[in-house]
Amino acid sequence: MKEYKKCVTCNLPENFPGISFDEKGECCFCKKQEVEWHEYKGMDALKARIQEVIDNYPVKDRQYDAVVGYSGGRDSTYLLYMLKNVLNLRVLAVSLSHDFMPEQTKNNIKNVADKLGVEVAFIENDILNKYGRKSVQAWAKKPNAPMLMTFCTGCRYGIKKLIPEYARAHNIPMLFVGDTPMEYMSYRVSIVCANPNKPTSVSKVMGYGKHLLKNPALMVSPKCLSVQAQEFLIDAGRNKQKKNPNPVTIRPFFDYVPWKEQDVISTIESLGWKHDESLNSSWRSDCYINMLRQYYYRRILGFADLELYYARLIHQGKITKEAAIERIKKESNYPPEVLSEVLHDIYNLDFNEIEAKIKKAEEKCEK
Ligand SMILES: [Zn+2]
């Protein structure tokens, strides 16, 4: 893999979208300190907002106050705990089940829900099962970094559509999501754009079209493309708030209280939540799709979510560069035999064949 120049302070590489360096080798993101601007309204404001929604909800005779999309991962486990034990809400966990869920994740869902005394409703995400699988198989014909985003075709659709529908049908007034300010600053969509340094909507559509033409197998079906368009091209993260949304979406860690990593792990472990030992990584290992995506982002670009995550922590002064490098090394170490097995068993793909294609593309690039 090509060696990229890296920021002397936060270690983000020169191929990171929108990056530039000063004469000392420090990047523009280090200067911005962009996380500092974020203001949280606080716990009291969160409680007041919840009370307001409950008071205004017309159906009084109901079983639950809130739903949370429960993936069994670290973040949603902590959110579920907070809703049940800190905010004392009558909460229902809705879990979108799919073919890409490790056994450990299923166990975590069950164990944590039992321990908290929370009911779990399971909905099968058929769109993800079908189009997620076909998209990975199509991607493997011509692997590249930008179209890794198609791996989870149907996932966001499920979260944005199936869970709110469920809440409406069961008269549940609030939907809680675990978004943090960090998630809105990503590289994954930028690298799809025709110009990754200027990720406008037009640039996004043009880049996406260009990649489809380069690998036409990715045009799986009109329905698949339509799901992708809804998920990636239209800014699904920032739908305009409707006047009377039902359910009302609340993002505690985006609008009200900061997300504190150190509290999260100890809390969820006390609820019986465990890492998937086979994955060798604590980082969002709740889903095989994400494991593959993270592996291939790092394989092709030299960085993935972890590098960005730790760069942010460095920007906030919460960790040193040396400690971050150490933790990334430990947490990004996906065993090749697990990757091989997942690719073979779930997608009927061969790890070494994909590897050979990536190598060939790299050699072509160097010439
Ligand atoms: Zn930097």
Coordinates of C-alpha atoms and ligand atoms in Angstrom, one line a residue:
M1 CA 0.0 0.0 0.0
K2 CA 1.1 3.5 -0.8
E3 CA 2.6 5.5 2.2
Y4 CA 0.7 8.7 2.8
K5 CA 2.0 11.8 4.6
K6 CA 0.3 12.2 8.0
C7 CA -0.6 15.1 10.2
V8 CA 2.1 15.5 12.9
T9 CA -0.5 16.1 15.6
C10 CA -3.6 13.9 14.8
N11 CA -2.1 11.5 12.3
L12 CA -4.9 11.9 9.7
P13 CA -3.4 11.1 6.2
E14 CA -3.1 13.3 3.2
N15 CA -5.7 11.3 1.3
F16 CA -8.4 12.3 3.9
P17 CA -11.1 14.3 2.1
G18 CA -10.7 18.1 2.5
I19 CA -7.4 17.9 4.4
S20 CA -4.5 20.4 3.9
F21 CA -1.3 20.9 5.9
D22 CA 0.7 23.9 7.1
E23 CA 4.4 24.2 6.8
K24 CA 4.9 22.4 10.1
G25 CA 2.9 19.5 8.8
E26 CA -0.2 20.1 11.0
C27 CA -3.5 19.6 9.3
C28 CA -6.4 22.0 8.9
F29 CA -8.7 19.9 11.2
C30 CA -6.3 20.3 14.1
K31 CA -6.6 24.0 13.8
K32 CA -10.4 24.1 13.6
Q33 CA -11.1 22.3 16.9
E34 CA -14.5 21.7 15.4
V35 CA -15.9 19.7 18.3
E36 CA -15.5 22.6 20.7
W37 CA -18.3 24.5 19.0
H38 CA -20.9 22.0 19.9
E39 CA -23.2 23.0 22.7
Y40 CA -25.2 20.6 24.8
K41 CA -28.5 21.7 26.3
G42 CA -28.0 19.5 29.4
M43 CA -29.8 16.8 31.3
D44 CA -32.6 19.0 32.7
A45 CA -33.4 20.2 29.2
L46 CA -33.6 16.6 28.0
K47 CA -36.0 15.6 30.8
A48 CA -38.1 18.7 30.1
R49 CA -38.3 17.8 26.4
I50 CA -39.3 14.2 27.3
Q51 CA -42.0 15.4 29.6
E52 CA -43.3 17.8 27.0
V53 CA -43.7 15.1 24.4
I54 CA -45.4 12.8 26.9
D55 CA -47.8 15.5 28.0
N56 CA -48.8 16.4 24.4
Y57 CA -49.2 12.8 23.1
P58 CA -52.9 12.2 22.6
V59 CA -53.0 8.4 23.4
K60 CA -52.7 8.2 27.2
D61 CA -53.4 4.5 27.6
R62 CA -50.3 2.9 26.2
Q63 CA -47.6 0.4 27.1
Y64 CA -44.5 2.4 26.2
D65 CA -43.1 5.9 26.1
A66 CA -40.1 5.3 23.8
V67 CA -38.5 3.0 21.3
V68 CA -34.9 2.6 20.6
G69 CA -33.4 0.9 17.6
Y70 CA -31.3 -1.8 19.3
S71 CA -28.4 -3.3 17.3
G72 CA -26.8 -5.0 20.2
G73 CA -23.7 -2.8 19.7
R74 CA -21.9 -0.7 22.3
D75 CA -23.7 2.5 21.6
S76 CA -27.3 1.4 21.5
T77 CA -26.7 -0.8 24.5
Y78 CA -25.7 2.3 26.5
L79 CA -28.6 4.3 25.1
L80 CA -31.0 1.6 26.2
Y81 CA -29.5 1.6 29.7
M82 CA -29.8 5.3 30.0
L83 CA -33.5 5.4 28.9
K84 CA -34.4 2.6 31.3
N85 CA -32.3 3.3 34.3
V86 CA -31.4 7.0 34.2
L87 CA -34.5 8.5 32.6
N88 CA -36.9 5.8 33.9
L89 CA -38.8 5.6 30.7
R90 CA -41.0 2.7 29.7
V91 CA -38.9 1.7 26.7
L92 CA -39.2 -0.9 24.1
A93 CA -36.1 -2.1 22.2
V94 CA -36.7 -2.7 18.5
S95 CA -34.1 -4.9 16.9
L96 CA -33.8 -5.1 13.1
S97 CA -32.6 -8.7 12.7
H98 CA -30.6 -9.7 9.6
D99 CA -28.3 -12.3 8.2
F100 CA -25.1 -10.5 9.2
M101 CA -25.4 -10.5 12.9
P102 CA -22.7 -12.4 14.9
E103 CA -23.9 -14.9 17.5
Q104 CA -22.3 -12.7 20.2
T105 CA -24.5 -9.7 19.2
K106 CA -27.6 -11.8 19.4
N107 CA -26.5 -12.9 22.9
N108 CA -25.8 -9.4 23.9
I109 CA -29.3 -8.3 22.8
K110 CA -30.9 -11.1 24.9
N111 CA -28.7 -10.7 28.0
V112 CA -28.8 -7.0 28.2
A113 CA -32.6 -6.8 27.7
D114 CA -33.1 -9.5 30.4
K115 CA -30.8 -7.7 32.8
L116 CA -32.5 -4.4 32.2
G117 CA -36.0 -5.9 32.1
V118 CA -36.7 -4.5 28.7
E119 CA -38.8 -6.2 26.0
V120 CA -37.3 -6.6 22.6
A121 CA -39.4 -6.7 19.4
F122 CA -37.6 -8.2 16.4
I123 CA -38.3 -7.1 12.8
E124 CA -36.5 -8.9 10.0
N125 CA -34.8 -6.4 7.6
D126 CA -35.4 -8.2 4.3
I127 CA -34.2 -5.3 2.2
L128 CA -30.8 -5.4 3.9
N129 CA -30.6 -9.2 3.6
K130 CA -31.4 -9.1 -0.1
Y131 CA -29.7 -5.9 -1.4
G132 CA -26.9 -5.7 1.1
R133 CA -25.8 -9.2 0.1
K134 CA -26.1 -8.5 -3.7
S135 CA -24.2 -5.3 -3.4
V136 CA -21.2 -6.9 -1.7
Q137 CA -21.2 -9.6 -4.4
A138 CA -21.3 -6.9 -7.1
W139 CA -18.6 -4.8 -5.4
A140 CA -16.2 -7.8 -5.3
K141 CA -16.1 -7.8 -9.0
K142 CA -14.2 -4.5 -8.9
P143 CA -13.4 -3.6 -5.4
N144 CA -12.8 0.0 -4.5
A145 CA -13.1 2.2 -1.5
P146 CA -16.0 4.6 -2.5
M147 CA -18.5 1.9 -3.2
L148 CA -18.0 0.2 0.1
M149 CA -20.9 2.3 1.2
T150 CA -23.2 0.0 -0.7
F151 CA -22.4 -2.9 1.6
C152 CA -25.1 -1.8 4.0
T153 CA -27.8 -1.0 1.4
G154 CA -31.1 -1.3 3.3
C155 CA -29.7 -0.8 6.8
R156 CA -30.4 2.9 7.1
Y157 CA -33.7 2.4 5.3
G158 CA -34.7 0.0 8.0
I159 CA -33.7 2.4 10.8
K160 CA -35.4 5.4 9.2
K161 CA -38.6 3.6 8.0
L162 CA -39.3 0.3 9.8
I163 CA -38.6 1.5 13.3
P164 CA -40.7 4.7 13.1
E165 CA -43.5 2.7 11.5
Y166 CA -43.5 0.3 14.3
A167 CA -43.6 3.1 16.9
R168 CA -46.6 4.7 15.1
A169 CA -48.5 1.4 14.9
H170 CA -48.0 0.9 18.6
N171 CA -48.7 4.4 19.8
I172 CA -45.2 5.0 21.1
P173 CA -44.5 8.8 21.2
M174 CA -40.7 9.0 21.2
L175 CA -37.9 7.4 19.2
F176 CA -34.4 7.7 20.6
V177 CA -31.3 7.5 18.4
G178 CA -27.7 7.4 19.5
D179 CA -26.2 9.9 17.0
T180 CA -23.3 11.9 18.2
P181 CA -21.8 15.1 16.6
M182 CA -18.9 13.0 15.3
E183 CA -21.1 11.0 13.0
Y184 CA -21.9 14.0 10.9
M185 CA -18.3 14.5 10.0
S186 CA -17.5 11.5 7.9
Y187 CA -15.3 10.6 4.9
R188 CA -17.4 7.8 3.6
V189 CA -19.8 9.9 1.5
S190 CA -17.1 12.4 0.6
I191 CA -15.0 9.8 -1.2
V192 CA -17.9 8.8 -3.4
C193 CA -18.1 12.4 -4.7
A194 CA -16.7 13.4 -8.1
N195 CA -14.6 15.9 -6.1
P196 CA -14.0 14.4 -2.6
N197 CA -12.7 17.8 -1.4
K198 CA -16.0 19.5 -2.3
P199 CA -18.7 17.1 -1.4
T200 CA -21.8 19.0 -2.8
S201 CA -25.0 17.2 -3.8
V202 CA -24.2 17.5 -7.5
S203 CA -20.7 16.1 -6.9
K204 CA -22.2 13.3 -4.9
V205 CA -24.7 12.3 -7.7
M206 CA -22.0 12.5 -10.4
G207 CA -19.5 10.5 -8.4
Y208 CA -22.0 7.8 -7.6
G209 CA -23.0 7.6 -11.3
K210 CA -19.4 7.4 -12.3
H211 CA -18.8 4.5 -10.0
L212 CA -21.9 2.6 -11.2
L213 CA -20.6 2.9 -14.8
K214 CA -17.2 1.6 -13.8
N215 CA -18.7 -1.4 -12.3
P216 CA -22.2 -2.0 -13.8
A217 CA -22.7 -5.1 -11.7
L218 CA -23.5 -2.6 -8.9
M219 CA -26.7 -1.7 -10.6
V220 CA -28.3 -4.7 -9.0
S221 CA -31.9 -3.7 -9.7
P222 CA -34.1 -0.6 -9.9
K223 CA -35.4 -1.2 -6.3
C224 CA -31.8 -1.6 -5.0
L225 CA -30.7 1.7 -6.6
S226 CA -33.8 3.4 -5.3
V227 CA -33.0 2.3 -1.7
Q228 CA -29.4 3.5 -2.2
A229 CA -30.6 6.9 -3.5
Q230 CA -32.8 7.3 -0.5
E231 CA -30.0 6.3 1.9
F232 CA -27.0 8.0 0.5
L233 CA -27.9 10.7 -2.0
I234 CA -30.6 12.4 -0.1
D235 CA -29.2 13.5 3.1
A236 CA -30.9 10.9 5.3
G237 CA -29.2 12.1 8.5
R238 CA -30.8 15.5 8.4
N239 CA -34.4 15.1 7.3
K240 CA -36.2 18.4 8.0
Q241 CA -38.2 18.1 11.2
K242 CA -41.9 17.9 10.4
K243 CA -44.2 20.1 12.3
N244 CA -45.9 17.2 14.1
P245 CA -43.5 14.3 13.8
N246 CA -44.8 11.0 15.0
P247 CA -42.8 9.6 16.7
V248 CA -40.7 12.5 17.9
T249 CA -37.0 11.7 17.4
I250 CA -34.7 12.6 20.3
R251 CA -30.9 12.5 20.0
P252 CA -29.7 12.7 23.6
F253 CA -26.0 12.6 22.7
F254 CA -26.3 15.0 19.9
D255 CA -28.4 17.7 21.5
Y256 CA -28.3 17.3 25.2
V257 CA -25.4 15.5 26.9
P258 CA -21.9 14.6 25.7
W259 CA -21.0 11.0 25.0
K260 CA -18.4 9.8 27.5
E261 CA -16.6 6.7 26.3
Q262 CA -15.1 5.9 29.7
D263 CA -18.6 5.6 31.2
V264 CA -20.0 3.5 28.4
I265 CA -17.8 0.4 28.5
S266 CA -17.9 -0.1 32.3
T267 CA -21.7 0.4 32.3
I268 CA -22.5 -2.0 29.5
E269 CA -20.2 -4.6 30.8
S270 CA -22.0 -4.6 34.1
L271 CA -25.1 -5.4 32.1
G272 CA -23.5 -8.6 30.7
W273 CA -22.5 -7.1 27.3
K274 CA -19.4 -8.8 25.8
H275 CA -17.1 -8.3 22.9
D276 CA -17.2 -10.8 20.2
E277 CA -14.0 -12.7 20.9
S278 CA -13.6 -13.9 17.4
L279 CA -13.5 -10.4 16.0
N280 CA -10.7 -9.3 18.3
S281 CA -11.9 -5.7 18.3
S282 CA -14.1 -3.6 20.5
W283 CA -15.0 -1.2 17.8
R284 CA -18.5 -1.6 16.6
S285 CA -18.2 -5.3 16.1
D286 CA -21.9 -5.8 16.3
C287 CA -22.3 -6.5 12.6
Y288 CA -20.3 -8.5 10.1
I289 CA -21.0 -5.9 7.3
N290 CA -19.3 -3.2 9.3
M291 CA -16.4 -5.4 10.1
L292 CA -15.8 -6.0 6.4
R293 CA -16.3 -2.4 5.5
Q294 CA -13.8 -1.2 8.1
Y295 CA -11.3 -3.8 7.0
Y296 CA -11.5 -2.7 3.4
Y297 CA -11.5 1.0 4.0
R298 CA -8.3 0.6 5.9
R299 CA -6.9 -1.9 3.4
I300 CA -7.5 0.5 0.4
L301 CA -7.3 4.0 1.9
G302 CA -5.0 3.3 4.9
F303 CA -7.6 4.6 7.3
A304 CA -11.1 3.9 8.5
D305 CA -13.6 5.1 11.2
L306 CA -11.1 4.4 14.1
E307 CA -8.5 6.7 12.7
L308 CA -11.1 9.5 12.4
Y309 CA -12.5 8.7 15.9
Y310 CA -9.1 8.9 17.5
A311 CA -8.1 12.0 15.6
R312 CA -11.2 13.7 17.1
L313 CA -10.1 12.6 20.6
I314 CA -6.7 14.1 19.9
H315 CA -8.3 17.3 18.8
Q316 CA -10.2 17.4 22.1
G317 CA -7.1 16.8 24.0
K318 CA -8.4 13.5 25.4
I319 CA -5.7 11.2 24.2
T320 CA -2.1 11.4 22.9
K321 CA -1.1 10.6 19.4
E322 CA 1.1 7.7 20.6
A323 CA -1.7 6.2 22.7
A324 CA -4.1 6.5 19.8
I325 CA -1.8 4.7 17.4
E326 CA -1.4 1.9 20.0
R327 CA -5.2 1.6 20.4
I328 CA -5.9 1.6 16.7
K329 CA -3.4 -1.1 16.2
K330 CA -5.1 -3.2 18.8
E331 CA -8.7 -2.5 17.8
S332 CA -8.4 -2.8 14.0
N333 CA -6.8 -6.2 14.0
Y334 CA -9.4 -8.3 12.2
P335 CA -8.2 -11.9 11.9
P336 CA -8.0 -12.9 8.2
E337 CA -9.5 -16.3 8.9
V338 CA -12.7 -14.6 10.3
L339 CA -12.9 -12.3 7.2
S340 CA -12.4 -15.3 4.9
E341 CA -15.1 -17.2 6.7
V342 CA -17.6 -14.4 6.7
L343 CA -17.0 -13.7 3.0
H344 CA -17.4 -17.3 2.1
D345 CA -20.3 -18.3 4.3
I346 CA -22.5 -15.2 3.9
Y347 CA -21.6 -14.0 0.4
N348 CA -20.0 -17.0 -1.3
L349 CA -16.9 -14.9 -2.0
D350 CA -13.2 -15.7 -1.8
F351 CA -11.1 -13.4 0.3
N352 CA -7.9 -14.1 -1.7
E353 CA -9.5 -13.3 -5.0
I354 CA -10.7 -9.9 -3.7
E355 CA -7.2 -9.3 -2.3
A356 CA -5.6 -10.1 -5.7
K357 CA -8.0 -7.6 -7.4
I358 CA -7.1 -4.9 -4.9
K359 CA -3.4 -5.5 -5.4
K360 CA -3.8 -5.4 -9.2
A361 CA -5.6 -2.0 -9.0
E362 CA -2.9 -0.7 -6.8
E363 CA -0.2 -1.7 -9.2
K364 CA -2.1 -0.1 -12.1
C365 CA -2.3 3.1 -10.0
E366 CA 1.4 3.2 -9.4
K367 CA 2.3 2.9 -13.1
Ligands
ZN1 ZN -4.3 17.0 12.3

